[in-house]
Amino acid sequence: MRHFGLIGKSLSHSFSAKFFNGKFKAEQIEADYQLFEIEDVATIDSLIKEHNLEGFNVTIPYKESIIPHLDGLTKEAHEIGAVNCVVIKNGQKIGHNTDLTGIEASLHWLDIDSNPKALILGTGGASQAVQYALTELGIPFDLISRDPAKGNYTYDNLPVEVVAESKLIINATPVGTWPNVEDAPRIPYAYLTPEHHLLDLVYNPPVTQFLDYGNQRGARTMNGEVMFLAQAAAGWKIWNE
């Protein structure tokens, strides 16, 4: 039996175990996938040993803090500065970033006609992958952060003109994730138009309050399901190379 899993702090929203265990059953693979809620990422080695893990995914809040506990990173993971997938071979833990694959797939399916100015909500691990993807595509962007030192704006000093001009807005925060489904990032939604594209990396619920506000203004919206499926498939490929 092969063993995989997901580490994070709060995982009640995650579909990862259902996805991977369903995949194992459909493909008649003797493997299982578990959710591991941990309070300290420094316990990762004991977790790997206890459950004999061959690989694991990483989610909030450990995509950055996991890095010092790994033995190596791929080029993309190093440049992004965040890891969401780890493969363990010959006792070595190698970090990858398959969020990038998921974000690229999402932007493709969102079908943006041109390269608009973008606004990224959040500056954590997921945001860093979004920033990398947009840079590769030549799409300029501004960052909103709760920390004035990390973003171009905070939620309290965001000019309405920036929202109006940013035709691509990406929520790279966990705000609005189940069970807190009534929450939404604090931006002036009244300035959204049918020319706007909203991408939420959250996939549970399928229509977040962020996306609902966009729908009310006629914007084109997309949740994080495509990203989830694309990054999961990329992770499975890495674990089986």
CSV table of C-alpha atoms in Angstrom, one decimal:
chain,number,residue,atom,x,y,z
A,1,MET,CA,0.0,0.0,0.0
A,2,ARG,CA,1.3,3.4,-1.0
A,3,HIS,CA,0.5,6.4,1.2
A,4,PHE,CA,0.0,10.1,0.4
A,5,GLY,CA,-1.7,13.1,2.1
A,6,LEU,CA,-2.3,16.8,2.5
A,7,ILE,CA,-0.9,18.9,5.3
A,8,GLY,CA,-2.4,22.1,6.5
A,9,LYS,CA,-3.9,23.7,9.6
A,10,SER,CA,-7.6,23.5,8.8
A,11,LEU,CA,-8.7,21.1,6.1
A,12,SER,CA,-12.4,20.6,6.5
A,13,HIS,CA,-13.0,22.4,3.2
A,14,SER,CA,-10.6,20.1,1.2
A,15,PHE,CA,-11.7,17.8,-1.6
A,16,SER,CA,-8.2,16.3,-1.9
A,17,ALA,CA,-8.8,13.0,-0.1
A,18,LYS,CA,-12.1,12.4,-2.0
A,19,PHE,CA,-10.3,13.2,-5.3
A,20,PHE,CA,-7.3,11.0,-4.8
A,21,ASN,CA,-8.9,8.1,-3.1
A,22,GLY,CA,-11.5,8.0,-5.9
A,23,LYS,CA,-8.7,8.0,-8.4
A,24,PHE,CA,-6.9,5.2,-6.7
A,25,LYS,CA,-10.1,3.1,-6.6
A,26,ALA,CA,-10.9,3.8,-10.3
A,27,GLU,CA,-7.4,2.9,-11.4
A,28,GLN,CA,-7.2,-0.1,-9.0
A,29,ILE,CA,-4.1,1.4,-7.3
A,30,GLU,CA,-3.3,0.2,-3.8
A,31,ALA,CA,-2.8,3.5,-2.2
A,32,ASP,CA,-4.6,5.9,0.2
A,33,TYR,CA,-4.6,9.6,0.8
A,34,GLN,CA,-5.2,11.2,4.2
A,35,LEU,CA,-5.7,14.8,5.5
A,36,PHE,CA,-3.2,15.8,8.2
A,37,GLU,CA,-4.1,18.9,10.2
A,38,ILE,CA,-0.9,19.9,12.0
A,39,GLU,CA,-0.1,22.8,14.3
A,40,ASP,CA,3.7,22.9,13.5
A,41,VAL,CA,5.3,22.2,10.2
A,42,ALA,CA,8.5,21.2,12.0
A,43,THR,CA,6.7,17.9,12.8
A,44,ILE,CA,6.8,16.9,9.1
A,45,ASP,CA,9.6,14.3,9.4
A,46,SER,CA,7.8,12.4,12.2
A,47,LEU,CA,4.6,12.5,10.2
A,48,ILE,CA,6.3,11.1,7.1
A,49,LYS,CA,7.9,8.3,9.2
A,50,GLU,CA,4.7,7.5,11.1
A,51,HIS,CA,2.6,7.2,7.9
A,52,ASN,CA,5.3,6.0,5.5
A,53,LEU,CA,4.4,8.8,3.1
A,54,GLU,CA,5.7,8.8,-0.5
A,55,GLY,CA,4.5,12.3,-1.1
A,56,PHE,CA,2.2,15.0,0.2
A,57,ASN,CA,0.5,18.2,-0.8
A,58,VAL,CA,0.8,21.4,1.2
A,59,THR,CA,-1.8,24.1,1.8
A,60,ILE,CA,-2.3,27.2,3.9
A,61,PRO,CA,-0.5,28.2,6.0
A,62,TYR,CA,2.6,26.1,5.2
A,63,LYS,CA,3.4,26.6,1.6
A,64,GLU,CA,6.3,28.9,2.5
A,65,SER,CA,7.3,27.6,5.9
A,66,ILE,CA,7.7,24.0,4.6
A,67,ILE,CA,10.7,25.0,2.5
A,68,PRO,CA,13.4,24.9,5.3
A,69,HIS,CA,12.3,21.3,6.1
A,70,LEU,CA,12.9,20.1,2.5
A,71,ASP,CA,16.0,18.7,0.9
A,72,GLY,CA,15.6,20.4,-2.4
A,73,LEU,CA,13.3,22.5,-4.7
A,74,THR,CA,12.5,22.5,-8.4
A,75,LYS,CA,13.5,25.7,-10.3
A,76,GLU,CA,9.9,26.9,-10.3
A,77,ALA,CA,9.3,26.3,-6.6
A,78,HIS,CA,12.6,28.1,-5.8
A,79,GLU,CA,11.7,31.1,-7.9
A,80,ILE,CA,8.1,31.3,-6.7
A,81,GLY,CA,9.2,30.8,-3.1
A,82,ALA,CA,6.3,28.4,-2.2
A,83,VAL,CA,5.7,24.7,-2.4
A,84,ASN,CA,2.4,22.8,-2.6
A,85,CYS,CA,3.6,19.3,-3.6
A,86,VAL,CA,6.4,17.2,-2.2
A,87,VAL,CA,7.8,13.9,-3.5
A,88,ILE,CA,9.9,11.7,-1.2
A,89,LYS,CA,12.5,9.5,-3.0
A,90,ASN,CA,15.5,7.8,-1.4
A,91,GLY,CA,14.8,9.7,1.8
A,92,GLN,CA,14.9,13.1,0.0
A,93,LYS,CA,12.0,15.5,0.2
A,94,ILE,CA,11.8,17.5,-3.0
A,95,GLY,CA,9.4,20.5,-3.2
A,96,HIS,CA,7.4,21.3,-6.4
A,97,ASN,CA,4.9,24.0,-7.2
A,98,THR,CA,2.0,22.6,-9.1
A,99,ASP,CA,-0.2,25.6,-8.2
A,100,LEU,CA,1.5,27.2,-11.2
A,101,THR,CA,0.1,24.5,-13.5
A,102,GLY,CA,-3.4,25.1,-12.0
A,103,ILE,CA,-3.2,28.9,-12.4
A,104,GLU,CA,-2.1,28.7,-16.0
A,105,ALA,CA,-5.0,26.3,-16.8
A,106,SER,CA,-7.5,28.6,-15.0
A,107,LEU,CA,-6.3,31.7,-17.0
A,108,HIS,CA,-6.6,29.7,-20.2
A,109,TRP,CA,-10.2,28.6,-19.4
A,110,LEU,CA,-11.1,32.1,-18.2
A,111,ASP,CA,-10.5,33.1,-21.9
A,112,ILE,CA,-9.2,36.6,-21.4
A,113,ASP,CA,-9.2,38.4,-24.7
A,114,SER,CA,-6.1,40.6,-24.1
A,115,ASN,CA,-3.5,41.1,-21.4
A,116,PRO,CA,-5.4,43.4,-18.9
A,117,LYS,CA,-3.9,44.9,-15.8
A,118,ALA,CA,-4.5,42.5,-12.9
A,119,LEU,CA,-5.2,42.9,-9.2
A,120,ILE,CA,-4.1,40.1,-6.9
A,121,LEU,CA,-5.8,39.9,-3.5
A,122,GLY,CA,-3.3,38.4,-1.0
A,123,THR,CA,0.5,37.9,-0.9
A,124,GLY,CA,0.8,34.4,0.5
A,125,GLY,CA,2.0,31.2,-1.1
A,126,ALA,CA,-0.8,30.9,-3.6
A,127,SER,CA,-0.4,34.6,-4.5
A,128,GLN,CA,3.3,34.0,-5.2
A,129,ALA,CA,2.4,31.4,-7.8
A,130,VAL,CA,-0.2,33.8,-9.4
A,131,GLN,CA,2.4,36.5,-9.5
A,132,TYR,CA,4.9,34.2,-11.3
A,133,ALA,CA,2.3,33.1,-13.8
A,134,LEU,CA,1.2,36.6,-14.7
A,135,THR,CA,4.8,37.7,-15.0
A,136,GLU,CA,5.4,34.8,-17.4
A,137,LEU,CA,2.4,36.0,-19.5
A,138,GLY,CA,3.5,39.6,-19.4
A,139,ILE,CA,0.4,40.7,-17.5
A,140,PRO,CA,1.1,43.7,-15.1
A,141,PHE,CA,-0.4,43.5,-11.7
A,142,ASP,CA,-0.8,45.2,-8.3
A,143,LEU,CA,-1.0,43.5,-5.0
A,144,ILE,CA,-3.4,44.0,-2.1
A,145,SER,CA,-2.2,42.9,1.3
A,146,ARG,CA,-3.2,43.3,4.9
A,147,ASP,CA,0.5,44.1,5.5
A,148,PRO,CA,1.4,47.5,4.0
A,149,ALA,CA,5.0,46.3,3.5
A,150,LYS,CA,4.0,43.4,1.2
A,151,GLY,CA,1.5,45.0,-1.2
A,152,ASN,CA,0.9,48.0,-3.4
A,153,TYR,CA,-2.2,48.7,-1.4
A,154,THR,CA,-4.0,47.6,1.7
A,155,TYR,CA,-7.7,46.9,1.8
A,156,ASP,CA,-8.2,50.2,3.6
A,157,ASN,CA,-6.4,52.4,1.1
A,158,LEU,CA,-7.3,50.7,-2.2
A,159,PRO,CA,-8.3,53.4,-4.7
A,160,VAL,CA,-11.6,52.7,-6.5
A,161,GLU,CA,-9.9,53.6,-9.7
A,162,VAL,CA,-7.5,50.6,-9.4
A,163,VAL,CA,-10.5,48.3,-9.1
A,164,ALA,CA,-12.2,49.9,-12.1
A,165,GLU,CA,-9.0,49.7,-14.2
A,166,SER,CA,-8.0,46.1,-13.2
A,167,LYS,CA,-10.0,44.0,-15.6
A,168,LEU,CA,-8.6,40.8,-14.1
A,169,ILE,CA,-9.0,40.4,-10.3
A,170,ILE,CA,-7.7,37.2,-8.6
A,171,ASN,CA,-8.6,36.2,-5.1
A,172,ALA,CA,-5.5,34.3,-3.8
A,173,THR,CA,-6.6,34.4,-0.2
A,174,PRO,CA,-8.7,31.8,1.7
A,175,VAL,CA,-11.4,34.4,2.4
A,176,GLY,CA,-14.8,32.9,1.6
A,177,THR,CA,-13.8,29.3,2.0
A,178,TRP,CA,-16.3,26.9,3.6
A,179,PRO,CA,-17.6,27.2,6.3
A,180,ASN,CA,-17.1,31.0,6.2
A,181,VAL,CA,-19.1,31.3,3.0
A,182,GLU,CA,-20.5,34.8,3.8
A,183,ASP,CA,-17.1,36.4,3.9
A,184,ALA,CA,-15.5,38.2,0.9
A,185,PRO,CA,-12.4,40.3,0.4
A,186,ARG,CA,-13.0,43.9,1.2
A,187,ILE,CA,-12.9,45.7,-2.2
A,188,PRO,CA,-15.3,48.1,-3.8
A,189,TYR,CA,-17.4,45.7,-5.9
A,190,ALA,CA,-19.6,48.5,-7.2
A,191,TYR,CA,-16.8,49.4,-9.6
A,192,LEU,CA,-16.9,46.0,-11.3
A,193,THR,CA,-18.3,45.9,-14.9
A,194,PRO,CA,-19.1,43.2,-17.5
A,195,GLU,CA,-15.5,43.8,-18.8
A,196,HIS,CA,-14.0,42.4,-15.6
A,197,HIS,CA,-12.8,38.8,-15.1
A,198,LEU,CA,-12.8,37.4,-11.6
A,199,LEU,CA,-10.9,34.3,-10.6
A,200,ASP,CA,-11.2,32.9,-7.2
A,201,LEU,CA,-8.7,30.2,-6.2
A,202,VAL,CA,-11.3,28.9,-3.6
A,203,TYR,CA,-13.4,26.0,-5.0
A,204,ASN,CA,-15.5,25.2,-1.9
A,205,PRO,CA,-18.1,26.7,-2.1
A,206,PRO,CA,-18.4,26.7,-5.9
A,207,VAL,CA,-19.7,30.2,-5.9
A,208,THR,CA,-18.1,32.3,-3.3
A,209,GLN,CA,-19.4,35.7,-2.1
A,210,PHE,CA,-16.5,37.2,-4.1
A,211,LEU,CA,-17.7,35.6,-7.3
A,212,ASP,CA,-21.4,36.3,-6.5
A,213,TYR,CA,-20.6,40.0,-6.2
A,214,GLY,CA,-18.9,39.8,-9.6
A,215,ASN,CA,-21.9,38.0,-11.1
A,216,GLN,CA,-24.2,40.7,-9.8
A,217,ARG,CA,-22.2,43.2,-11.8
A,218,GLY,CA,-22.1,41.1,-15.0
A,219,ALA,CA,-18.4,40.2,-14.7
A,220,ARG,CA,-17.1,36.9,-16.1
A,221,THR,CA,-16.3,34.7,-13.1
A,222,MET,CA,-14.5,31.4,-12.4
A,223,ASN,CA,-13.9,29.4,-9.2
A,224,GLY,CA,-10.8,27.3,-8.3
A,225,GLU,CA,-12.0,23.9,-9.5
A,226,VAL,CA,-10.0,23.9,-12.7
A,227,MET,CA,-6.9,24.9,-10.7
A,228,PHE,CA,-7.6,22.2,-8.1
A,229,LEU,CA,-7.9,19.5,-10.7
A,230,ALA,CA,-4.9,20.6,-12.8
A,231,GLN,CA,-2.6,20.9,-9.8
A,232,ALA,CA,-3.8,17.6,-8.4
A,233,ALA,CA,-3.1,15.8,-11.8
A,234,ALA,CA,0.3,17.4,-12.0
A,235,GLY,CA,1.1,16.3,-8.4
A,236,TRP,CA,0.1,12.7,-9.2
A,237,LYS,CA,2.4,12.7,-12.2
A,238,ILE,CA,5.2,13.9,-10.1
A,239,TRP,CA,4.7,11.2,-7.5
A,240,ASN,CA,4.8,8.5,-10.2
A,241,GLU,CA,7.7,9.7,-12.4
